[in-house]
Each structure stands twice: as structure tokens, then as C-alpha cells.
Coordinates of C-alpha atoms in Angstrom, one line a residue:
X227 CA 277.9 133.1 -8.3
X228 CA 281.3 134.9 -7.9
X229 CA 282.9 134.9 -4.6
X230 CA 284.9 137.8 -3.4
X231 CA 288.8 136.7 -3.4
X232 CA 291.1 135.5 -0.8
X233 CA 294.3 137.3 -1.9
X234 CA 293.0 141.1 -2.4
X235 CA 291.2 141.0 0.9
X236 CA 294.5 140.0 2.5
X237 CA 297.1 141.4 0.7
X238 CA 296.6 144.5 -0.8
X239 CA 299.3 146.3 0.9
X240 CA 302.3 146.6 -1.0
X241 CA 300.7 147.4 -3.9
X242 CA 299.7 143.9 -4.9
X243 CA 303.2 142.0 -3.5
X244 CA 306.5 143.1 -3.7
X245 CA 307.9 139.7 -4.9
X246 CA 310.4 139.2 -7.5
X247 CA 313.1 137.0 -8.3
X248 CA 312.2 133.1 -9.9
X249 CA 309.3 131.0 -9.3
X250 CA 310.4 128.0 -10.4
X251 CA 310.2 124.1 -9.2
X252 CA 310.7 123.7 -5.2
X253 CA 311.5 120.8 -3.7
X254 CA 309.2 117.8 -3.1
X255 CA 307.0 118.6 -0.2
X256 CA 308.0 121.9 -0.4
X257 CA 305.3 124.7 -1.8
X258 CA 307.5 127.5 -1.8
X259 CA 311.7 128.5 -0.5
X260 CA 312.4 131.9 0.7
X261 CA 315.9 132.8 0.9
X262 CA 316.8 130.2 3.5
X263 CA 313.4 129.6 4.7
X264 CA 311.4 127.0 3.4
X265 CA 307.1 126.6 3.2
X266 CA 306.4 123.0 3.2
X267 CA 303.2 121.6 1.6
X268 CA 301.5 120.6 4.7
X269 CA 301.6 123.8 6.3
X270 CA 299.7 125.3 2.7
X271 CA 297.0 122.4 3.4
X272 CA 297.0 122.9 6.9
X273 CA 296.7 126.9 6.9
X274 CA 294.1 126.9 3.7
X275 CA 291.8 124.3 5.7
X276 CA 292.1 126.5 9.0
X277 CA 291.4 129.8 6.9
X278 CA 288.3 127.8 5.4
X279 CA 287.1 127.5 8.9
X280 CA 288.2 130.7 10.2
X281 CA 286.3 132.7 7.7
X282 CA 283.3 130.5 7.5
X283 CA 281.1 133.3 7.7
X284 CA 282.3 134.8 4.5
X285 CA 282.1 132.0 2.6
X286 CA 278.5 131.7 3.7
X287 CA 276.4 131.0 0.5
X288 CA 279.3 130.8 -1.9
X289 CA 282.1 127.5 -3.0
X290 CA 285.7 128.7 -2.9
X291 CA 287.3 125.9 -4.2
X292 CA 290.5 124.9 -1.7
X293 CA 292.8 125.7 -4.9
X294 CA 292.3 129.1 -4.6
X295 CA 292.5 129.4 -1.0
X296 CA 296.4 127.9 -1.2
X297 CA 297.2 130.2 -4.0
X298 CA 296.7 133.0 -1.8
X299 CA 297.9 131.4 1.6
X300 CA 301.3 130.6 0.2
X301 CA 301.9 134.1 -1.4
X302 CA 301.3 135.3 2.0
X303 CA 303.3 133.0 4.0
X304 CA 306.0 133.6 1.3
X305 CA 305.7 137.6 2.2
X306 CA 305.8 136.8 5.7
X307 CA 309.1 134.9 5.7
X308 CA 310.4 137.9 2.9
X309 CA 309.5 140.5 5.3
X310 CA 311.1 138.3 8.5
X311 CA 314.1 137.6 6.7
X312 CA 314.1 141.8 5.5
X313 CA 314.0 142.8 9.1
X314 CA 316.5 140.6 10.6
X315 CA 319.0 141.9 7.9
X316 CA 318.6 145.5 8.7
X317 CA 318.2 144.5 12.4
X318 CA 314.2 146.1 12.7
X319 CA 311.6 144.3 14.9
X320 CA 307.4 144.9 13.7
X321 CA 306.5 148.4 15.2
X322 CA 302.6 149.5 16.1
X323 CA 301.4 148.9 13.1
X324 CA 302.0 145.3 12.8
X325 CA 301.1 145.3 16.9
X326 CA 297.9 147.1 16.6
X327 CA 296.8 144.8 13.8
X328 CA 298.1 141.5 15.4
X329 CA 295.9 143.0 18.8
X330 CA 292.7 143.0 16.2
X331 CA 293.3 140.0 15.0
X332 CA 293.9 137.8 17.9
X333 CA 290.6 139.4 19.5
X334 CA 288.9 138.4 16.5
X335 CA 290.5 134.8 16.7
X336 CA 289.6 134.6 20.4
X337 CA 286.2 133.1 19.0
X338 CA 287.4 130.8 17.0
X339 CA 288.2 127.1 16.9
X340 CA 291.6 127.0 19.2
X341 CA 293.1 125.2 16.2
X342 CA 292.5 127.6 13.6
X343 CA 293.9 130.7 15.2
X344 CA 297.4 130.5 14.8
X345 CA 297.1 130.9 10.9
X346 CA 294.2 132.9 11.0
X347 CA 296.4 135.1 12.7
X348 CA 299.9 134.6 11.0
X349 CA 298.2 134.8 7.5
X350 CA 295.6 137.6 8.1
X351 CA 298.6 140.2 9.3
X352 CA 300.8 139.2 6.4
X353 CA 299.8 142.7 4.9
X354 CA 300.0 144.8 8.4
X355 CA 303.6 143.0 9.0
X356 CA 304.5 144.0 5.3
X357 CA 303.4 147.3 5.6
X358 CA 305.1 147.8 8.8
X359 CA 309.0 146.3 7.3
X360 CA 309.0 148.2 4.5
X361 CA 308.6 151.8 5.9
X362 CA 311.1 150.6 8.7
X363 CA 314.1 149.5 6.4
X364 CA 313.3 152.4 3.9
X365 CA 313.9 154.9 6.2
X366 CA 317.0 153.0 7.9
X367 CA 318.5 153.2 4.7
X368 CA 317.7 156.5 3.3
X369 CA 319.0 157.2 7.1
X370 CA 322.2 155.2 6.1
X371 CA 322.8 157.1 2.9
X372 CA 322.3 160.6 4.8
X373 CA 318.9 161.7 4.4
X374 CA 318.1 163.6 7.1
X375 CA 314.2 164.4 7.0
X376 CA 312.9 162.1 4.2
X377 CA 309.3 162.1 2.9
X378 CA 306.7 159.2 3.8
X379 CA 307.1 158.8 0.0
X380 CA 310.4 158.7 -0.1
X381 CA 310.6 156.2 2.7
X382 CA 307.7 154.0 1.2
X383 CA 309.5 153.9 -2.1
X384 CA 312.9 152.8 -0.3
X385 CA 311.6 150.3 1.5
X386 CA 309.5 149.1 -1.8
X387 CA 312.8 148.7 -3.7
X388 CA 314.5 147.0 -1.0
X389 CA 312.0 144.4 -1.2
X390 CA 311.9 144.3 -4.6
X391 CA 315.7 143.7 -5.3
X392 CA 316.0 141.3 -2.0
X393 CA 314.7 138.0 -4.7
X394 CA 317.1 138.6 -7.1
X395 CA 319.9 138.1 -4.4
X396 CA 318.3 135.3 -2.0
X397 CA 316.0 133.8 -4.8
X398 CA 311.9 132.8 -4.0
X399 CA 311.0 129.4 -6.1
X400 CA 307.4 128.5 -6.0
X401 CA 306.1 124.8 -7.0
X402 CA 304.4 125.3 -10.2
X403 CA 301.1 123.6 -8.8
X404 CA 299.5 126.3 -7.4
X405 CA 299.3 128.3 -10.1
X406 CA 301.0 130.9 -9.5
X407 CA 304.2 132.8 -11.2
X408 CA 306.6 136.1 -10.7
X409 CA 305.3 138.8 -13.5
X410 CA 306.1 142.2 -13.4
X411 CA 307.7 142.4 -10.4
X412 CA 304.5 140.5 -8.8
X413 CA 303.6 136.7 -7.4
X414 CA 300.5 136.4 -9.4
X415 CA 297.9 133.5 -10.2
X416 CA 298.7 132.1 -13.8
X417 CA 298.7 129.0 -15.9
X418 CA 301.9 126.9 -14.6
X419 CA 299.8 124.2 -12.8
X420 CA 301.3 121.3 -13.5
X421 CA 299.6 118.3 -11.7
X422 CA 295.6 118.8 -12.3
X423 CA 295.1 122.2 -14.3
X424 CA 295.4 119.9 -17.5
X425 CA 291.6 120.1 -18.0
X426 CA 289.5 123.2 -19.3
X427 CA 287.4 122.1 -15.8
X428 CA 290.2 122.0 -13.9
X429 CA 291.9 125.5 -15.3
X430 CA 288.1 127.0 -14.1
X431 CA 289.2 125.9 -10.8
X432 CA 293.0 128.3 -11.2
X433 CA 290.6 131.2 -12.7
X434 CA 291.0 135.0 -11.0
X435 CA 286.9 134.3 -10.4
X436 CA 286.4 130.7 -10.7
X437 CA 283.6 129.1 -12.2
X438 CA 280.6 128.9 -9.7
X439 CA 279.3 125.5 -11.7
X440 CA 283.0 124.3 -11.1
X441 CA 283.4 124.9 -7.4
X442 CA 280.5 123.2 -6.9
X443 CA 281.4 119.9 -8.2
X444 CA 284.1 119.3 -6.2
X445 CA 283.9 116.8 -3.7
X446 CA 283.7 118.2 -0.2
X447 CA 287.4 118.1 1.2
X448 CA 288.2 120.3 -1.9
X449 CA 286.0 123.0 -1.4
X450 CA 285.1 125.8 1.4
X451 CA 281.9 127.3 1.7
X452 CA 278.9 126.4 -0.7

């Protein structure tokens, strides 16, 4: 049975990630550096497990295998700290977009395991934040370079650019065990794992849809849902 993605759900904004720059090696115990900001392993494990219980409900019927939820929670937390570190440089703060979906989703989280709702919350608005950033510096910089009534598009496509130059300068490096790589301008799942995706089975596991027979033979701590 296929299951309906993590990542799209979460992160379409942005048109599918504005990340660039290398995603190479990080350090041990840490998934994923930022520009100065780093995403340790535990809090992957720790926010995939909480998002497991979080969105119980639609996992109901279906095995995710844990894998994929990592993939997608540390290309989020990665867009999180881009966007933060975005907005401090231009000196912007989230507006009413970001609020109005961080409002929704704490309501939502209000019936959910205490424990869980700080990355249910922090992961779910990764897209909302994103959003929010990029129209924010694009129009303080078309603003800076004397544009005086600029288009939505024109601000959307400013803001885009800003954060798809900003890796090139500040770097993103990913470790290569989640299975995931910088192509075309996007963080995207691939075939880079190097610690258990040596096995046709285990590559099922890193597929875009994995394979239903797959998730279910992994041992409980390694799988949501089922």
C-alpha cells in the first residue's frame, strides 16, 4: 500500500525547497550545518519519533518507515534555520502569515501528547515561516535597489533568489545517511546513504514511495504507523 509522503504535505512552499549550496559529510552527531547553525542527530530522531506520534492519525492503516520520516524532518529543520538566519541578515521578524499558521498549529497541538508539540509545531510551519521570509526580504531588497511599487511576482522571485544564492556563500552540508542530496537547486531524496542503504531491501526503504512489503518488516522502533 503506498502512503502519502511526509515532505510534500509539509513543504511544498517554495516550490519544492529553495536549498542550494553542498550536501556533503557533516560532522559526527551532526545530520545537517546551516551556515553557523548546526542540526544534531538527536534532535532528527527526537523530532521524526514526535511527528510519528503527532500524526498518528494519518498514518492510520499504513507503515512509514522512520527513514523517511528523517528525510523530510531534517530538510525542514534545515529550511527553518535557512529562513532564521535569512531574516536576521536583512533584519525581518515572521509577519501574519507565519503567525496565523503558527496560531493553527499550536490549536491543533493543544491535543496532543505535551511532548510532541514543540516539533509538531516547529516542523509543521517550516513551509508558512518559509513563505513568510522570502516575500519579506524580496521586497526589502527590490526596496533597497529602488523599486518603488514592485509586483507580488517580482517580490516572490527576489526573495526566491536570495535564498537560493544564500548556500553558496554560508554553505548547507547534509550527512549522506539520510539520503538525501542538493540537485537542481533542490534538497532532494537520492541514493548517497551510506550506512544501511547497501541492500536492494534497504534502498526500498530510501524510495520516493517505499515498498509497502518493506515497511512492514521493520522491527517496531523503525517504523510509524502499520
Amino acid at each position: 500500500m503506498s502512503h502519502p509522503r511526509l515532505l510534500p504535505t509539509l513543504a511544498v512552499g517554495l516550490s519544492a525547497l529553495l536549498l542550494s549550496g553542498c550536501a556533503g559529510s557533516a560532522s559526527p552527531g551532526v545530520a545537517a550545518k546551516v551556515g553557523d547553525e548546526t542540526i544534531s542527530t538527536r534532535t532528527v530522531d527526537r523530532a521524526a519519533q514526535n511527528l510519528c506520534v503527532a500524526l498518528s492519525d494519518q498514518f492510520e492503516g499504513q507503515t512509514v518507515p522512520l527513514g523517511v520520516l528523517r528525510q523530510g524532518v531534517v530538510q525542514l529543520l534545515a529550511l527553518t534555520s535557512q529562513s532564521e538566519q535569512i531574516a536576521e541578515d536583512y533584519g525581518v521578524t515572521p509577519g501574519s502569515v507565519y503567525e496565523r499558521d503558527l496560531a493553527e498549529r499550536t490549536r491543533a497541538a493543544s491535543v496532543m501528547p505535551e511532548e510532541v508539540r514543540d516539533d509538531y509545531i516547529t516542523v509543521m510551519t517550516t513551509q508558512a515561516l518559509a513563505n513568510d521570509i522570502v516575500d519579506q526580504v524580496g521586497r526589502a531588497k527590490l526596496t533597497d535597489e529602488g523599486f518603488t511599487d514592485p509586483t507580488t511576482d517580482e517580490v516572490s522571485q527576489a526573495g526566491a533568489d536570495i535564498f537560493k544564492v544564500w548556500p553558496e556563500v554560508h554553505g548547507i552540508e547534509v550527512d549522506p545517511k539520510y539520503g538525501i542530496e542538493l540537485k537542481d537547486g533542490q534538497l532532494v531524496p537520492t541514493d548517497t546513504n551510506l550506512s544501511f542503504a547497501l541492500s536492494d531491501e534497504a534502498k526500498a526503504g530510501l524510495a520516493a514511495d517505499p515498498d509497502a512489503s518493506y515497511s512492514s518488516s521493520l522491527p517496531v522502533s523503525q517504523r510509524c504507523g502499520g
